[in-house]
């Protein structure tokens, strides 16, 4: 945060100067909101001055006043925030998808941090750094027991600046020092595009940053060029947290005709209210379209999904989206700081706001609630289908989410799947193409042996529920009466880790295959492999290829 709020006299003097001006303007109107603001700021300045002068211990002004600002922000929504000068890079990344760094993801396990992913064309890629490589030193400083977030900050920096990093090979333990020169890393908004079964195109979009709308359009046009007889397209917005509203309009314009309203915004400052319409010709406004959403699809993702649904341009497949119907803008503050503030709500073409949590009405304890189903209003799509506000975007074709087994979660957390993939990579120079690669039964048996003498203990959900019941029974003094029955039940629930491995073999095998493929074909390969067993993708494919079912979903007779 640097020089922000570093001198007490400057803080207090500045506040008092502001307050003298404000009270001079508004002091004659007791009912005026601005007078009340000035009055209470005056009280705050006097309060802080007296506290700082006479309190027995020193109060750091930067820390103390920041706490006051954070307390104010607690009464707003989570998206309204103060951004200090030294955090502006994060704001820039959210808008542009760009940052200065080395182009790799890291994770910490035990004493050391290692590389998990390398971005194509990045400084790490150019230096032939591989997933699994362990970071030993950076510019001569040992990285043992250094927190992951600290190492992440050290790796980021101004493009063109060098780092001397010593990497330890995870298999041979050989150490090599490499000079890594930071560059501007541009995280692609379209992380993958290609074809899935039976001439269905697929586009995976991870964020709405600058130029992401054109990236989606370009990806779609390339798919059409590769296969002019393409029968449908899937736009995957799962896990996409959103971003720039303008880019959402451009993405929609890829599939929606010119001069169609995509979203409108309304807030306290009425002359900021706007309606956003498509401005150009679409790439294709007739091809069957499926948009994938889940609970992590938010903001701009919901603008695209909501407009496609309201205009009956395509179908939504998956789970209900997050429900963020709020718009933020940034306002300049002194000392190069920023205020990111919610200034409006946005509305899809049917007129609904999909905001799921009501931050304007808090409970006595300060908590907030989801909009009750009984309060959700109904709206109609262009074709007369009924849709509702106040709860995200409901899918037209619901697919239940897939949850990992407890044994799979444990193997991932302990990084045994990651470690086995690293070992596999160094013993297999080549593998099949990403989508076609699969582990043999013998190789899965080798993974089982790899786990010998490794601790990946865990509790099943049933065991957790039983523990909770036993605790409650003891509190209510029923335990003695049922203890023998509970012991029998406990024995029946005890799990055998080997049996759990075999019972969940296909799931664990799939996770292994995706991690291994990532070693050879990076992120694009991992995505290509994951699509082969993706329930939402397979559901979308079946609907896009079955035109009667597709059209039935879009007809008013299927209204909710």
PDB file of N, CA and C in Angstrom, residues 227-269:
ATOM      1  N   UNK A 227     -15.374 -27.538 -40.489  1.00  0.00           N
ATOM      2  CA  UNK A 227     -16.477 -28.461 -40.764  1.00  0.00           C
ATOM      3  C   UNK A 227     -17.735 -27.663 -41.094  1.00  0.00           C
ATOM      4  N   UNK A 228     -17.909 -27.309 -42.365  1.00  0.00           N
ATOM      5  CA  UNK A 228     -19.083 -26.509 -42.767  1.00  0.00           C
ATOM      6  C   UNK A 228     -20.411 -27.186 -42.453  1.00  0.00           C
ATOM      7  N   UNK A 229     -20.420 -28.500 -42.280  1.00  0.00           N
ATOM      8  CA  UNK A 229     -21.671 -29.211 -41.985  1.00  0.00           C
ATOM      9  C   UNK A 229     -21.866 -29.422 -40.489  1.00  0.00           C
ATOM     10  N   UNK A 230     -21.165 -28.648 -39.671  1.00  0.00           N
ATOM     11  CA  UNK A 230     -21.301 -28.760 -38.222  1.00  0.00           C
ATOM     12  C   UNK A 230     -22.779 -28.676 -37.832  1.00  0.00           C
ATOM     13  N   UNK A 231     -23.230 -29.601 -36.962  1.00  0.00           N
ATOM     14  CA  UNK A 231     -24.646 -29.721 -36.648  1.00  0.00           C
ATOM     15  C   UNK A 231     -25.073 -28.948 -35.392  1.00  0.00           C
ATOM     16  N   UNK A 232     -24.124 -28.455 -34.636  1.00  0.00           N
ATOM     17  CA  UNK A 232     -24.463 -27.717 -33.421  1.00  0.00           C
ATOM     18  C   UNK A 232     -23.197 -27.276 -32.716  1.00  0.00           C
ATOM     19  N   UNK A 233     -23.350 -26.418 -31.711  1.00  0.00           N
ATOM     20  CA  UNK A 233     -22.187 -25.922 -30.978  1.00  0.00           C
ATOM     21  C   UNK A 233     -22.524 -25.821 -29.495  1.00  0.00           C
ATOM     22  N   UNK A 234     -21.523 -26.150 -28.672  1.00  0.00           N
ATOM     23  CA  UNK A 234     -21.640 -26.039 -27.218  1.00  0.00           C
ATOM     24  C   UNK A 234     -20.737 -24.913 -26.749  1.00  0.00           C
ATOM     25  N   UNK A 235     -21.302 -23.955 -26.022  1.00  0.00           N
ATOM     26  CA  UNK A 235     -20.521 -22.888 -25.384  1.00  0.00           C
ATOM     27  C   UNK A 235     -20.460 -23.206 -23.897  1.00  0.00           C
ATOM     28  N   UNK A 236     -19.281 -23.537 -23.407  1.00  0.00           N
ATOM     29  CA  UNK A 236     -19.113 -23.988 -22.028  1.00  0.00           C
ATOM     30  C   UNK A 236     -18.725 -22.807 -21.140  1.00  0.00           C
ATOM     31  N   UNK A 237     -19.657 -22.393 -20.271  1.00  0.00           N
ATOM     32  CA  UNK A 237     -19.411 -21.299 -19.326  1.00  0.00           C
ATOM     33  C   UNK A 237     -19.354 -21.803 -17.889  1.00  0.00           C
ATOM     34  N   UNK A 238     -19.181 -23.090 -17.704  1.00  0.00           N
ATOM     35  CA  UNK A 238     -19.080 -23.636 -16.345  1.00  0.00           C
ATOM     36  C   UNK A 238     -17.810 -23.121 -15.663  1.00  0.00           C
ATOM     37  N   UNK A 239     -17.977 -22.694 -14.421  1.00  0.00           N
ATOM     38  CA  UNK A 239     -16.830 -22.199 -13.674  1.00  0.00           C
ATOM     39  C   UNK A 239     -16.348 -20.828 -14.102  1.00  0.00           C
ATOM     40  N   UNK A 240     -17.033 -20.197 -15.036  1.00  0.00           N
ATOM     41  CA  UNK A 240     -16.638 -18.871 -15.528  1.00  0.00           C
ATOM     42  C   UNK A 240     -17.224 -17.804 -14.607  1.00  0.00           C
ATOM     43  N   UNK A 241     -16.375 -17.046 -13.879  1.00  0.00           N
ATOM     44  CA  UNK A 241     -16.887 -16.082 -12.898  1.00  0.00           C
ATOM     45  C   UNK A 241     -17.358 -14.764 -13.493  1.00  0.00           C
ATOM     46  N   UNK A 242     -17.172 -14.593 -14.801  1.00  0.00           N
ATOM     47  CA  UNK A 242     -17.644 -13.364 -15.444  1.00  0.00           C
ATOM     48  C   UNK A 242     -16.516 -12.397 -15.736  1.00  0.00           C
ATOM     49  N   UNK A 243     -16.870 -11.109 -15.743  1.00  0.00           N
ATOM     50  CA  UNK A 243     -15.891 -10.079 -16.095  1.00  0.00           C
ATOM     51  C   UNK A 243     -16.578  -8.891 -16.729  1.00  0.00           C
ATOM     52  N   UNK A 244     -16.110  -8.488 -17.897  1.00  0.00           N
ATOM     53  CA  UNK A 244     -16.578  -7.259 -18.541  1.00  0.00           C
ATOM     54  C   UNK A 244     -17.937  -7.458 -19.210  1.00  0.00           C
ATOM     55  N   UNK A 245     -18.863  -6.555 -18.879  1.00  0.00           N
ATOM     56  CA  UNK A 245     -20.220  -6.629 -19.429  1.00  0.00           C
ATOM     57  C   UNK A 245     -20.219  -6.467 -20.953  1.00  0.00           C
ATOM     58  N   UNK A 246     -19.427  -5.532 -21.467  1.00  0.00           N
ATOM     59  CA  UNK A 246     -19.381  -5.300 -22.918  1.00  0.00           C
ATOM     60  C   UNK A 246     -18.982  -6.559 -23.678  1.00  0.00           C
ATOM     61  N   UNK A 247     -18.066  -7.339 -23.082  1.00  0.00           N
ATOM     62  CA  UNK A 247     -17.622  -8.553 -23.746  1.00  0.00           C
ATOM     63  C   UNK A 247     -18.732  -9.596 -23.771  1.00  0.00           C
ATOM     64  N   UNK A 248     -19.578  -9.601 -22.748  1.00  0.00           N
ATOM     65  CA  UNK A 248     -20.716 -10.524 -22.737  1.00  0.00           C
ATOM     66  C   UNK A 248     -21.647 -10.239 -23.917  1.00  0.00           C
ATOM     67  N   UNK A 249     -21.847  -8.973 -24.214  1.00  0.00           N
ATOM     68  CA  UNK A 249     -22.706  -8.586 -25.347  1.00  0.00           C
ATOM     69  C   UNK A 249     -22.094  -9.067 -26.658  1.00  0.00           C
ATOM     70  N   UNK A 250     -20.775  -8.934 -26.789  1.00  0.00           N
ATOM     71  CA  UNK A 250     -20.094  -9.360 -28.012  1.00  0.00           C
ATOM     72  C   UNK A 250     -20.169 -10.879 -28.171  1.00  0.00           C
ATOM     73  N   UNK A 251     -20.017 -11.614 -27.056  1.00  0.00           N
ATOM     74  CA  UNK A 251     -20.137 -13.076 -27.119  1.00  0.00           C
ATOM     75  C   UNK A 251     -21.538 -13.459 -27.600  1.00  0.00           C
ATOM     76  N   UNK A 252     -22.560 -12.832 -27.025  1.00  0.00           N
ATOM     77  CA  UNK A 252     -23.939 -13.132 -27.438  1.00  0.00           C
ATOM     78  C   UNK A 252     -24.147 -12.808 -28.909  1.00  0.00           C
ATOM     79  N   UNK A 253     -23.507 -11.738 -29.371  1.00  0.00           N
ATOM     80  CA  UNK A 253     -23.662 -11.304 -30.760  1.00  0.00           C
ATOM     81  C   UNK A 253     -23.106 -12.328 -31.754  1.00  0.00           C
ATOM     82  N   UNK A 254     -22.262 -13.233 -31.287  1.00  0.00           N
ATOM     83  CA  UNK A 254     -21.766 -14.303 -32.156  1.00  0.00           C
ATOM     84  C   UNK A 254     -22.927 -15.165 -32.647  1.00  0.00           C
ATOM     85  N   UNK A 255     -23.959 -15.303 -31.812  1.00  0.00           N
ATOM     86  CA  UNK A 255     -25.075 -16.200 -32.116  1.00  0.00           C
ATOM     87  C   UNK A 255     -26.421 -15.478 -32.238  1.00  0.00           C
ATOM     88  N   UNK A 256     -26.469 -14.184 -31.909  1.00  0.00           N
ATOM     89  CA  UNK A 256     -27.724 -13.435 -31.902  1.00  0.00           C
ATOM     90  C   UNK A 256     -27.667 -12.327 -32.940  1.00  0.00           C
ATOM     91  N   UNK A 257     -28.789 -12.133 -33.642  1.00  0.00           N
ATOM     92  CA  UNK A 257     -28.857 -11.156 -34.734  1.00  0.00           C
ATOM     93  C   UNK A 257     -28.622  -9.723 -34.249  1.00  0.00           C
ATOM     94  N   UNK A 258     -28.362  -8.859 -35.177  1.00  0.00           N
ATOM     95  CA  UNK A 258     -28.094  -7.442 -34.922  1.00  0.00           C
ATOM     96  C   UNK A 258     -29.315  -6.739 -34.313  1.00  0.00           C
ATOM     97  N   UNK A 259     -29.035  -5.727 -33.471  1.00  0.00           N
ATOM     98  CA  UNK A 259     -30.062  -4.861 -32.854  1.00  0.00           C
ATOM     99  C   UNK A 259     -30.988  -5.601 -31.888  1.00  0.00           C
ATOM    100  N   UNK A 260     -30.495  -6.630 -31.242  1.00  0.00           N
ATOM    101  CA  UNK A 260     -31.254  -7.334 -30.209  1.00  0.00           C
ATOM    102  C   UNK A 260     -30.722  -6.927 -28.835  1.00  0.00           C
ATOM    103  N   UNK A 261     -31.635  -6.596 -27.916  1.00  0.00           N
ATOM    104  CA  UNK A 261     -31.188  -6.254 -26.569  1.00  0.00           C
ATOM    105  C   UNK A 261     -30.669  -7.507 -25.866  1.00  0.00           C
ATOM    106  N   UNK A 262     -29.473  -7.375 -25.264  1.00  0.00           N
ATOM    107  CA  UNK A 262     -28.857  -8.476 -24.535  1.00  0.00           C
ATOM    108  C   UNK A 262     -28.995  -8.257 -23.032  1.00  0.00           C
ATOM    109  N   UNK A 263     -28.865  -7.022 -22.595  1.00  0.00           N
ATOM    110  CA  UNK A 263     -28.925  -6.714 -21.165  1.00  0.00           C
ATOM    111  C   UNK A 263     -29.179  -5.220 -20.988  1.00  0.00           C
ATOM    112  N   UNK A 264     -29.806  -4.873 -19.871  1.00  0.00           N
ATOM    113  CA  UNK A 264     -29.960  -3.465 -19.497  1.00  0.00           C
ATOM    114  C   UNK A 264     -29.536  -3.318 -18.048  1.00  0.00           C
ATOM    115  N   UNK A 265     -29.098  -2.108 -17.693  1.00  0.00           N
ATOM    116  CA  UNK A 265     -28.656  -1.853 -16.316  1.00  0.00           C
ATOM    117  C   UNK A 265     -29.430  -0.682 -15.738  1.00  0.00           C
ATOM    118  N   UNK A 266     -29.778  -0.797 -14.446  1.00  0.00           N
ATOM    119  CA  UNK A 266     -30.485   0.282 -13.757  1.00  0.00           C
ATOM    120  C   UNK A 266     -29.926   0.417 -12.340  1.00  0.00           C
ATOM    121  N   UNK A 267     -29.662   1.673 -11.941  1.00  0.00           N
ATOM    122  CA  UNK A 267     -29.108   1.916 -10.612  1.00  0.00           C
ATOM    123  C   UNK A 267     -29.570   3.240 -10.043  1.00  0.00           C
ATOM    124  N   UNK A 268     -28.884   3.708  -9.004  1.00  0.00           N
ATOM    125  CA  UNK A 268     -29.260   4.943  -8.319  1.00  0.00           C
ATOM    126  C   UNK A 268     -29.049   6.169  -9.207  1.00  0.00           C
ATOM    127  N   UNK A 269     -27.932   6.186  -9.952  1.00  0.00           N
ATOM    128  CA  UNK A 269     -27.631   7.316 -10.844  1.00  0.00           C
ATOM    129  C   UNK A 269     -28.334   7.059 -12.170  1.00  0.00           C
TER     130      UNK A 269
END
